[in-house]
PDB file of C-alpha atoms in Angstrom:
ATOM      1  CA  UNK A  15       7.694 -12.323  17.948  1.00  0.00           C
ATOM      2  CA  UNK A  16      10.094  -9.735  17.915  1.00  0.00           C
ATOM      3  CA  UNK A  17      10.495  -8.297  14.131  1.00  0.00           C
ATOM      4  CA  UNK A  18      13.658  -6.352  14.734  1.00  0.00           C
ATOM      5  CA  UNK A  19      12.655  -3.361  13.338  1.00  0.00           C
ATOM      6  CA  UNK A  20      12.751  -0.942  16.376  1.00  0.00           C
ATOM      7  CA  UNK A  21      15.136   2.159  15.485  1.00  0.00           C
ATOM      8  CA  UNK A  22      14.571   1.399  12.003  1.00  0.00           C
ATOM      9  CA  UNK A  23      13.419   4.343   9.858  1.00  0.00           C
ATOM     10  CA  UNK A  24      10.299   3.717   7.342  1.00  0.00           C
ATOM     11  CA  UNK A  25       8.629   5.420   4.218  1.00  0.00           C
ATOM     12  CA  UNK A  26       4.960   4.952   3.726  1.00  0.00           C
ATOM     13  CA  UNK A  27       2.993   6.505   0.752  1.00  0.00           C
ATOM     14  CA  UNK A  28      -0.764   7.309   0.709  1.00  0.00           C
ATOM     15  CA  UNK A  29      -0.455   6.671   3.852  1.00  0.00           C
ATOM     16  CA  UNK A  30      -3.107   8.900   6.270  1.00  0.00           C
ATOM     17  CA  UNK A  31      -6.158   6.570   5.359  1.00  0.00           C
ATOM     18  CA  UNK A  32      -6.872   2.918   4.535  1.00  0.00           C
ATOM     19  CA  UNK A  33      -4.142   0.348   3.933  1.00  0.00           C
ATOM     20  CA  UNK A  34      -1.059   2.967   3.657  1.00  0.00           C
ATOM     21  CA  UNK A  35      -1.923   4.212   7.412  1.00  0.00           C
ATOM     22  CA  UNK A  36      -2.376   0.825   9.065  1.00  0.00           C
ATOM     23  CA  UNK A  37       0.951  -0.331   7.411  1.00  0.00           C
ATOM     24  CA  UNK A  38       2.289   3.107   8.888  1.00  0.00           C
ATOM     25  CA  UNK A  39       1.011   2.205  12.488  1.00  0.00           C
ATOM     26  CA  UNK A  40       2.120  -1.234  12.078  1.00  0.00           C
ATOM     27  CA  UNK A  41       6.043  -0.405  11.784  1.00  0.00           C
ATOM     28  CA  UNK A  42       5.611   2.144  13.905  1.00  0.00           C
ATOM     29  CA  UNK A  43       4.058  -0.222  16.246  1.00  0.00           C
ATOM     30  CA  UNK A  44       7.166  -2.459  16.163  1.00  0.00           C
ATOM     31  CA  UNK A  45       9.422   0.610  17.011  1.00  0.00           C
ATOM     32  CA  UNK A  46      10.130   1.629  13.395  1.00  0.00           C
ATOM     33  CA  UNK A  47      10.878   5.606  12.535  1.00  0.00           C
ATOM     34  CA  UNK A  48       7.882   6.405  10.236  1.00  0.00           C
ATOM     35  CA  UNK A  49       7.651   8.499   7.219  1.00  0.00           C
ATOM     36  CA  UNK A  50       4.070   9.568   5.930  1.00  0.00           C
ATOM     37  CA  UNK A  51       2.808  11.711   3.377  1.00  0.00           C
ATOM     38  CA  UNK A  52      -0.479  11.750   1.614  1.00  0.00           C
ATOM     39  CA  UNK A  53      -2.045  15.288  -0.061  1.00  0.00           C
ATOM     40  CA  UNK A  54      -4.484  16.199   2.379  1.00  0.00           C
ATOM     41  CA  UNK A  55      -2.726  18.536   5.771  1.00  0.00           C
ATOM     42  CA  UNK A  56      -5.807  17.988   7.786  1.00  0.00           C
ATOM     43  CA  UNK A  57      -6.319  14.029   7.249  1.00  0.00           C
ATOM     44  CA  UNK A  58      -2.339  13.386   6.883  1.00  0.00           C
ATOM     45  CA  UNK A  59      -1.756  15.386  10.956  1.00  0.00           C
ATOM     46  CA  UNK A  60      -5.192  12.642  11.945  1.00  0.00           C
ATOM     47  CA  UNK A  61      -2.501   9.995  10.825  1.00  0.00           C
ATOM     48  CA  UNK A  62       0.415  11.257  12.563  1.00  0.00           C
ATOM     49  CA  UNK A  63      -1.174  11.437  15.725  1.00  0.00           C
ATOM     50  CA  UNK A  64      -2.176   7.561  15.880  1.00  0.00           C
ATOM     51  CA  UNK A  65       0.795   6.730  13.842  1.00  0.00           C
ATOM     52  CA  UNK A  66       2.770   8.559  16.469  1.00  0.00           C
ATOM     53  CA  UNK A  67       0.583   7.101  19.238  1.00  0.00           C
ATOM     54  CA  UNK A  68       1.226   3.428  18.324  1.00  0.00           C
ATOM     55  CA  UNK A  69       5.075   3.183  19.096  1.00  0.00           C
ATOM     56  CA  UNK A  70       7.915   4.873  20.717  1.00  0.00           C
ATOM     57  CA  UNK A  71       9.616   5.764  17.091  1.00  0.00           C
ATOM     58  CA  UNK A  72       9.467   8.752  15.266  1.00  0.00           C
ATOM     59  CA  UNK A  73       6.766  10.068  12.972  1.00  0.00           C
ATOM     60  CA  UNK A  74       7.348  12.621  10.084  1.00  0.00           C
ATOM     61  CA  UNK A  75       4.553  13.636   7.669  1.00  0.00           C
ATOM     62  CA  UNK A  76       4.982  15.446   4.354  1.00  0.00           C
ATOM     63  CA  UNK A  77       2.278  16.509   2.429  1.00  0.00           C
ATOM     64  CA  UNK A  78       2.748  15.105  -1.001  1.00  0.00           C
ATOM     65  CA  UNK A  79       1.607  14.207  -4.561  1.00  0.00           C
ATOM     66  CA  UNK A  80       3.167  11.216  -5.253  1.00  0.00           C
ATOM     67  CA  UNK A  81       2.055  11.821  -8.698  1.00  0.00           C
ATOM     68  CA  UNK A  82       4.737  14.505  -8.791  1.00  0.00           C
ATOM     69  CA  UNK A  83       8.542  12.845  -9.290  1.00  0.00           C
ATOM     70  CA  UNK A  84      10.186  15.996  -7.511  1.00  0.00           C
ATOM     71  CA  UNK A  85       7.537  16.042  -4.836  1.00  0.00           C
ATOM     72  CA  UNK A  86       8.541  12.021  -4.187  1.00  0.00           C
ATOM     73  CA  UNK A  87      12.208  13.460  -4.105  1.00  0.00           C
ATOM     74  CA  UNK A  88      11.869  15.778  -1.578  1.00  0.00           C
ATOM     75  CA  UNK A  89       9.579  13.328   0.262  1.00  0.00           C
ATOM     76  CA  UNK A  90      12.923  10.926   0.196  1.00  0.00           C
ATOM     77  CA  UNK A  91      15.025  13.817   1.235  1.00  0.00           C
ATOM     78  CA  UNK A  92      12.932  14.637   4.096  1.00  0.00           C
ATOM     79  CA  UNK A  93      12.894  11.077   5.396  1.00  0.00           C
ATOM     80  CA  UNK A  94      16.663  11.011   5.361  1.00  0.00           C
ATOM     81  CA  UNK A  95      17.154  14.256   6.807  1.00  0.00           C
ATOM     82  CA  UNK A  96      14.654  13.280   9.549  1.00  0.00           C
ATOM     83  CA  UNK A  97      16.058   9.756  10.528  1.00  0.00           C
ATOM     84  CA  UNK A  98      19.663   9.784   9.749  1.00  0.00           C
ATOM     85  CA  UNK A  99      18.926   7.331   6.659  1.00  0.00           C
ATOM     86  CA  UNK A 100      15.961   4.995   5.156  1.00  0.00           C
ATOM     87  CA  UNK A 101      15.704   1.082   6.063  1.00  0.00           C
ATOM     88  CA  UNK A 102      12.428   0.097   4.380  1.00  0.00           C
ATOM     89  CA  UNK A 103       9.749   1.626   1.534  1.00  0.00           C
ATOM     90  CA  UNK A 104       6.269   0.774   1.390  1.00  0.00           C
ATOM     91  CA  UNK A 105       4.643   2.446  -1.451  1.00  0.00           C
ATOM     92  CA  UNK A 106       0.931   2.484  -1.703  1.00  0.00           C
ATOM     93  CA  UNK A 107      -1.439   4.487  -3.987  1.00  0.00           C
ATOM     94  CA  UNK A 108      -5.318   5.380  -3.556  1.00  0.00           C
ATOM     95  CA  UNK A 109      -7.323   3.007  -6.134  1.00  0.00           C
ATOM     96  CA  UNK A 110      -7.973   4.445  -9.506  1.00  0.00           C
ATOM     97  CA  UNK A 111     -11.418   5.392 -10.798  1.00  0.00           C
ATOM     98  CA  UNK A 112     -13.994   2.780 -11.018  1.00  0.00           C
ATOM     99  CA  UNK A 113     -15.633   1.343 -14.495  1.00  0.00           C
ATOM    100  CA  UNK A 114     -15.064  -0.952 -17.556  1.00  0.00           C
ATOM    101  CA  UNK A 115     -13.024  -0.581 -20.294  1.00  0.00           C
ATOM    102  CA  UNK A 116     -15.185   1.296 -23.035  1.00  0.00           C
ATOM    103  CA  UNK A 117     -16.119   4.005 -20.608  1.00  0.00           C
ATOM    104  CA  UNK A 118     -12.438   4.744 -19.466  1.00  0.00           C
ATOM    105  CA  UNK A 119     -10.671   7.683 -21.591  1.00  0.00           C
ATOM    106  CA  UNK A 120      -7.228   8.032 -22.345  1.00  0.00           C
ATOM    107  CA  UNK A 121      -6.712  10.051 -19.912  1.00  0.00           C
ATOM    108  CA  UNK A 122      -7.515   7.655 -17.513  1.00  0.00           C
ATOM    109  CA  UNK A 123      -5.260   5.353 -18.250  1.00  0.00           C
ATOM    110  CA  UNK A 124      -2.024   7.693 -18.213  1.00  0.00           C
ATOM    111  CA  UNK A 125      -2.995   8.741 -14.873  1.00  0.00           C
ATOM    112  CA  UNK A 126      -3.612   5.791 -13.735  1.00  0.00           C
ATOM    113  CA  UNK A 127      -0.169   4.945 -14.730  1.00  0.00           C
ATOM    114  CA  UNK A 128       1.444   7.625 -13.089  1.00  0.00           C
ATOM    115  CA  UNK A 129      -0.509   6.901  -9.458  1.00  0.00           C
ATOM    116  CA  UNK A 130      -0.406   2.922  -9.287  1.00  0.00           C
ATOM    117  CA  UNK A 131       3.419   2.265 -11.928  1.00  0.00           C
ATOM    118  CA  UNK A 132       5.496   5.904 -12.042  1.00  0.00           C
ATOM    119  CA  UNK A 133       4.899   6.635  -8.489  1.00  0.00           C
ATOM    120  CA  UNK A 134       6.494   3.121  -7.430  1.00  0.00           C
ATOM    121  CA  UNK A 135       9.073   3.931 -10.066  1.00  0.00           C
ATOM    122  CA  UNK A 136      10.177   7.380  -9.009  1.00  0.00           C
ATOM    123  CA  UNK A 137      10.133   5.942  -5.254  1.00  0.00           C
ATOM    124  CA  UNK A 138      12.268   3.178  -5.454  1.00  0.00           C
ATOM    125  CA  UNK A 139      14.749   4.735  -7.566  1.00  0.00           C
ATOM    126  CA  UNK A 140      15.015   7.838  -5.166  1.00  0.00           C
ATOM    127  CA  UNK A 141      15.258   5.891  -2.426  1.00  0.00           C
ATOM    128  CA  UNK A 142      17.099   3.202  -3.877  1.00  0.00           C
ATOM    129  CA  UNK A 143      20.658   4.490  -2.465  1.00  0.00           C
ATOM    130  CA  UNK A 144      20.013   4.805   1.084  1.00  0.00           C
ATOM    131  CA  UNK A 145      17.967   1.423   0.978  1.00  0.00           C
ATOM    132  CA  UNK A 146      21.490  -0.454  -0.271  1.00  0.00           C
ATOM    133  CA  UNK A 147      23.307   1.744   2.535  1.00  0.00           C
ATOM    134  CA  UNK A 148      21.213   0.004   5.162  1.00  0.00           C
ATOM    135  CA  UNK A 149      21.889  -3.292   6.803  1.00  0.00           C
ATOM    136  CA  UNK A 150      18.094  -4.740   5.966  1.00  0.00           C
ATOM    137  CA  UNK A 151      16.796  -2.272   2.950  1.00  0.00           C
ATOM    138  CA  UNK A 152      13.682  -4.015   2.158  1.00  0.00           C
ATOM    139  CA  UNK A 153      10.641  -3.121  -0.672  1.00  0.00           C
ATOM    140  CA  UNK A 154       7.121  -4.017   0.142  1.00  0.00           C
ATOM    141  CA  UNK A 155       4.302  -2.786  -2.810  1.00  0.00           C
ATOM    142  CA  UNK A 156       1.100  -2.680  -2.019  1.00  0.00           C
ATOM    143  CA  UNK A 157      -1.033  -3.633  -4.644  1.00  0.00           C
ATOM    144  CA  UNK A 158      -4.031  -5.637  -5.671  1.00  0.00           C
ATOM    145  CA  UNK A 159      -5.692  -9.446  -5.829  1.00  0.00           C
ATOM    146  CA  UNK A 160      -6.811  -7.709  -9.318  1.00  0.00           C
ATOM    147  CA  UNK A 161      -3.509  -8.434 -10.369  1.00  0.00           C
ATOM    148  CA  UNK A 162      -4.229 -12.247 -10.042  1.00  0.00           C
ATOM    149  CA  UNK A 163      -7.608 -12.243 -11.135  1.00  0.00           C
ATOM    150  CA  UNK A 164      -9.498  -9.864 -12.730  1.00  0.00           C
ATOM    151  CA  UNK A 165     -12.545  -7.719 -10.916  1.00  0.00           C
ATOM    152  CA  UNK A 166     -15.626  -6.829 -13.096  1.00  0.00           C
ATOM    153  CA  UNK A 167     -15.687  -2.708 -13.158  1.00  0.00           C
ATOM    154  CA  UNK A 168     -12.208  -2.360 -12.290  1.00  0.00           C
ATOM    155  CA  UNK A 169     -10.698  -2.370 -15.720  1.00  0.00           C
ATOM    156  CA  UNK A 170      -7.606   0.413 -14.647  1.00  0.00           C
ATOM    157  CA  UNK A 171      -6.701  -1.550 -11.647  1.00  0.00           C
ATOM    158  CA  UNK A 172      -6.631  -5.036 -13.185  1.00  0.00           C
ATOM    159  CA  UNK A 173      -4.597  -3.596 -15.856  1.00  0.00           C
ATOM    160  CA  UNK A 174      -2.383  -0.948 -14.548  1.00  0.00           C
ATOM    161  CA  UNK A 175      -1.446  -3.085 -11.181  1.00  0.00           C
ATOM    162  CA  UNK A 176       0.135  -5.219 -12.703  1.00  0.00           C
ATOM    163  CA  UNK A 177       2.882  -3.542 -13.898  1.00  0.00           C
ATOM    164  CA  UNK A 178       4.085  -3.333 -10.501  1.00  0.00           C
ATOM    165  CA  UNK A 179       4.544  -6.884 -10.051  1.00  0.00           C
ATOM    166  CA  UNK A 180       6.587  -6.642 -13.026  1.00  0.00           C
ATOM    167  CA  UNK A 181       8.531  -3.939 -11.357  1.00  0.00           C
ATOM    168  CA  UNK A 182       8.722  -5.740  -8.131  1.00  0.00           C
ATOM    169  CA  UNK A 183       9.487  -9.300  -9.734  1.00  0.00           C
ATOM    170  CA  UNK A 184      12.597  -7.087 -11.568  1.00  0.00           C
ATOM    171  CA  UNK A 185      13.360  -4.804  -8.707  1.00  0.00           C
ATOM    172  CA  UNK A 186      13.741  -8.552  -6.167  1.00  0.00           C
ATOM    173  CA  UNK A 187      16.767 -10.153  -8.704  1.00  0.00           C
ATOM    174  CA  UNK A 188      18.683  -6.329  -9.616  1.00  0.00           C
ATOM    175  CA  UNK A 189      18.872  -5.517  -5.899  1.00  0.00           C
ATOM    176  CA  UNK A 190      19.157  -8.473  -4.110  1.00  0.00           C
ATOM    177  CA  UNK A 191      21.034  -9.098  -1.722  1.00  0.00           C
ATOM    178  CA  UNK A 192      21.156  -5.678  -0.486  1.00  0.00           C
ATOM    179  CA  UNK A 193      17.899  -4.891  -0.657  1.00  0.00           C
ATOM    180  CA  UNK A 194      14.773  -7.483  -0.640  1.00  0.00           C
ATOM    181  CA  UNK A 195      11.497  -6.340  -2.140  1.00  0.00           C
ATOM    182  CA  UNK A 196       7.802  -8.078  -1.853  1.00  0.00           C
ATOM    183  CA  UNK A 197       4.420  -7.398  -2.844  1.00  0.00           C
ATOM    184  CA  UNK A 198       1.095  -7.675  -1.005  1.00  0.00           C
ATOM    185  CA  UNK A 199      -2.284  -8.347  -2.428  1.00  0.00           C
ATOM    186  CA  UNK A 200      -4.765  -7.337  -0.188  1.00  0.00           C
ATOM    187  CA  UNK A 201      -8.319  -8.289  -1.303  1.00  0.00           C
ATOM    188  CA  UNK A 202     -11.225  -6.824   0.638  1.00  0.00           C
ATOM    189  CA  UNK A 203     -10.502  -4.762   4.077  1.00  0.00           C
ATOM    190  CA  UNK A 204     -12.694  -2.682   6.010  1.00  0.00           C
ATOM    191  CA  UNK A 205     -11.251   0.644   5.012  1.00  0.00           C
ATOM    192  CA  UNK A 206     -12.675   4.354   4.727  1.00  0.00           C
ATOM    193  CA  UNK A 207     -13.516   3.213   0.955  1.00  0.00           C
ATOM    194  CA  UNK A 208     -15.614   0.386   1.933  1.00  0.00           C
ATOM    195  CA  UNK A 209     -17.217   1.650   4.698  1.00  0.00           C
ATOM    196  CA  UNK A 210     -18.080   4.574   2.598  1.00  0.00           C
ATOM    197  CA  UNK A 211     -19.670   2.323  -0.458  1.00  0.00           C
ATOM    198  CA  UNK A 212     -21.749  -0.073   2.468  1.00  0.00           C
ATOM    199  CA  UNK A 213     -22.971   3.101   3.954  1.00  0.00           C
ATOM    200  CA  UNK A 214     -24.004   4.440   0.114  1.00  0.00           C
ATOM    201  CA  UNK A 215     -25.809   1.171  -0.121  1.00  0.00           C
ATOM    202  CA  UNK A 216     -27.758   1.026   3.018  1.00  0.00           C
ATOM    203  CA  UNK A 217     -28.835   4.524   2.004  1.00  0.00           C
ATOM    204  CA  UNK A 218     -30.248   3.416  -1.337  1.00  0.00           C
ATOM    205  CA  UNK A 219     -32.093   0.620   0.616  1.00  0.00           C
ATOM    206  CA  UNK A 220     -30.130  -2.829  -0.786  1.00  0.00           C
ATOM    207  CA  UNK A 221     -28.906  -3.250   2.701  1.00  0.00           C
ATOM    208  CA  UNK A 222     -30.935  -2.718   6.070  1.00  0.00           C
ATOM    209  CA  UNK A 223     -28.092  -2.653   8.267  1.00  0.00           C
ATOM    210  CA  UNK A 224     -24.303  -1.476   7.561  1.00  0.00           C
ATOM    211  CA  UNK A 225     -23.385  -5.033   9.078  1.00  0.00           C
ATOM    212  CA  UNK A 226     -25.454  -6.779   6.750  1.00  0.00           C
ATOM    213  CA  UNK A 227     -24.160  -4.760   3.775  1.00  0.00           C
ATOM    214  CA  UNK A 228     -20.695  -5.033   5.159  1.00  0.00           C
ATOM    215  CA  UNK A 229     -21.403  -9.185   5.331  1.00  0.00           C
ATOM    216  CA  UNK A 230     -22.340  -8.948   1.808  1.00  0.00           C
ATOM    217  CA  UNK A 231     -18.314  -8.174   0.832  1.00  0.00           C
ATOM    218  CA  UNK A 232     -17.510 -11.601   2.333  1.00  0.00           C
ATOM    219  CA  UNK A 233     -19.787 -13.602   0.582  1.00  0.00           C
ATOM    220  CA  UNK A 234     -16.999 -15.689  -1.831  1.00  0.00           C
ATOM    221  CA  UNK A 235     -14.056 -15.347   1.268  1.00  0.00           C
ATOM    222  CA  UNK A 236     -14.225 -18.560   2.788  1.00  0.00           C
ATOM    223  CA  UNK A 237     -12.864 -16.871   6.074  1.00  0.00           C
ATOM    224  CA  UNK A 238     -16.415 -15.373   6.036  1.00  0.00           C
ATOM    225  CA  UNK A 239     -15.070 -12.361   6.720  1.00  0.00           C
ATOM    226  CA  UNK A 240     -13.307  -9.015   5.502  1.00  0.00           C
ATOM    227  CA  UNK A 241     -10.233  -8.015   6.522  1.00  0.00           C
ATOM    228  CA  UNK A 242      -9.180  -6.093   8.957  1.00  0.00           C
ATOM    229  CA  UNK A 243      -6.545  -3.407   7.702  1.00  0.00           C
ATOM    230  CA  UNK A 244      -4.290  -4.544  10.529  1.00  0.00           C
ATOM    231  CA  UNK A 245      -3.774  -7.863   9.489  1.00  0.00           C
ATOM    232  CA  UNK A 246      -2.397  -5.936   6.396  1.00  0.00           C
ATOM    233  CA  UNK A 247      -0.425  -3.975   8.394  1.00  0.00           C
ATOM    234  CA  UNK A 248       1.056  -6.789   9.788  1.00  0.00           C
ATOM    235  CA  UNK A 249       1.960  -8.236   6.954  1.00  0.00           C
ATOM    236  CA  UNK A 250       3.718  -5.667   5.408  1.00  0.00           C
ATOM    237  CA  UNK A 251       6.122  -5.317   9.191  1.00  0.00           C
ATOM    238  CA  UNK A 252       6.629  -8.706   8.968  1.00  0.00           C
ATOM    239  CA  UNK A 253       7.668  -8.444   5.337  1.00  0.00           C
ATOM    240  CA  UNK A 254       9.928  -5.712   6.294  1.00  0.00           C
ATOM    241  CA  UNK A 255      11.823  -7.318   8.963  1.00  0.00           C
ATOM    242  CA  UNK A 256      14.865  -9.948   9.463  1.00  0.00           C
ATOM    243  CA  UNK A 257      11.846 -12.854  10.470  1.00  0.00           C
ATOM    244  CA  UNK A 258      11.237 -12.321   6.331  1.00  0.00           C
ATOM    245  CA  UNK A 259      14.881 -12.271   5.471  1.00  0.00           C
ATOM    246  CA  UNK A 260      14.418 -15.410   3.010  1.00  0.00           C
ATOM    247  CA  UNK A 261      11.727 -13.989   1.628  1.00  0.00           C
ATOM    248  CA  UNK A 262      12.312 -12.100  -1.674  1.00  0.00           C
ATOM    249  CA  UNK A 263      10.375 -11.597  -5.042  1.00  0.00           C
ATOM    250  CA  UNK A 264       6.992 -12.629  -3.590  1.00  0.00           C
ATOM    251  CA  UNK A 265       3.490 -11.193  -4.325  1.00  0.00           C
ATOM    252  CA  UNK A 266       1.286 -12.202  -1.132  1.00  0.00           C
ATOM    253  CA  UNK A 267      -2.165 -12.925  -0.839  1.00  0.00           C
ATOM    254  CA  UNK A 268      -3.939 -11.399   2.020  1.00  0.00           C
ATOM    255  CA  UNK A 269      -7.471 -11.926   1.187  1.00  0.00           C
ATOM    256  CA  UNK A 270      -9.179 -14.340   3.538  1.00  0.00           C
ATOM    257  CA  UNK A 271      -8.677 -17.161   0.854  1.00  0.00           C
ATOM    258  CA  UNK A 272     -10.492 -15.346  -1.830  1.00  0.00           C
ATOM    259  CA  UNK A 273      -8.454 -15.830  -4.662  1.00  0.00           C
ATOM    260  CA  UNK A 274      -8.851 -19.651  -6.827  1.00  0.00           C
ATOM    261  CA  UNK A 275      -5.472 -19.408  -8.347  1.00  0.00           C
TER     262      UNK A 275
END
């Protein structure tokens, strides 16, 4: 299926690891002109390279702290300079600190804010005028099943995500038709993260094997299975593109059939 996006130009946040950089290579994979930024130099030029690597497009990288409203400014500005203009956003965020809710400070919680609500926020409204320029502007957040049903020891996440579906949900009636915007709720994938906490738990000895630790993850997905971060990736291009143009205002399960509700 073709997904029309070739010569498009794309901005993907948190973006040189885990779900941000296989939505990254996905676009770019389709043709797409990709934007990425993340704060590390060394792991964010690893990106570029298989970003680049994947299609015949373009591939900018900015370091950035998308924590930082002028840093996600110059981030936008950068993108447009690069490509001549901006056709779709993806914004994605690293996961906020583990724990439940009595051992979570105040501090916690406004940062949590700022990484997982502002940062889609200060995006979207940056980008917002070159989006309604283009012939296809389109909005795909990145979120969370934890904003359909709660995850024990994840108390910021469950919380916090959800404001972006509020945003999105908003964002999907105030710019329509011009621009579309989507959400995707990826449950578990094999990223960096979870191969880092399987290989923490064979060490301690629950597992013997990382593929029976990594098994373990699937237990309640009836696929029987985690995800691969492509099929994210995938989802989020095909959310992007004309094949999706009816699609507007939805949060999307990609979780293997975890989720009951």
């Amino acid at each position: 299926m073709d997904l029309g996006l070739d010569g498009n130009s794309a901005l993907v946040t948190a973006s040189s690891s885990g779900l941000g950089r296989a939505s990254a290579k996905a676009l770019a994979a389709e043709g797409a002109n990709v934007a990425i930024c993340a704060r590390g130099e060394e792991q964010l030029e690893d990106a570029k390279a298989e970003i680049d690597a994947a299609g015949d497009g373009d591939v900018v990288a900015v370091q950035t702290d998308i924590t930082d409203p002028d840093e996600i400014e110059a981030l936008v500005d950068a993108t447009v300079s690069e490509f001549g203009g901006l056709d779709h956003v993806v914004t994605s965020a690293g996961g906020p600190p583990s724990g439940p809710f009595l051992d979570t400070t105040e501090r916690d919680w406004y940062e949590a804010y700022d990484l997982l609500v502002m940062s889609a926020v200060w995006l979207t409204k940056a980008a917002h005028p070159h989006l309604a320029e283009s012939d296809a502007g389109t909005i795909v957040n990145v979120t969370s099943t934890s904003v359909r049903e709660a995850i024990d020891g994840l108390v910021l996440s469950n919380a916090v995500r959800r404001g972006v579906i509020g945003l999105m949900k908003t964002q999907a009636r105030e710019f329509a038709p011009e621009i579309r915007v989507n959400a995707v709720l990826p449950g578990a994938h094999e990223t960096p993260r979870i191969q880092e906490l399987v290989e923490a738990a064979v060490e301690r000895g629950e597992y013997d094997t990382y593929d029976e630790g990594l098994a373990a993850w699937a237990d309640d997905i009836p696929l029987d299975r985690v995800g691969d971060p492509r099929e994210l990736g995938d989802t989020v291009a095909f959310l992007s593109s004309e094949r999706a143009s009816f699609v507007n205002g939805a949060a999307v399960p990609v979780d293997g059939g975890r989720l009951r509700s």
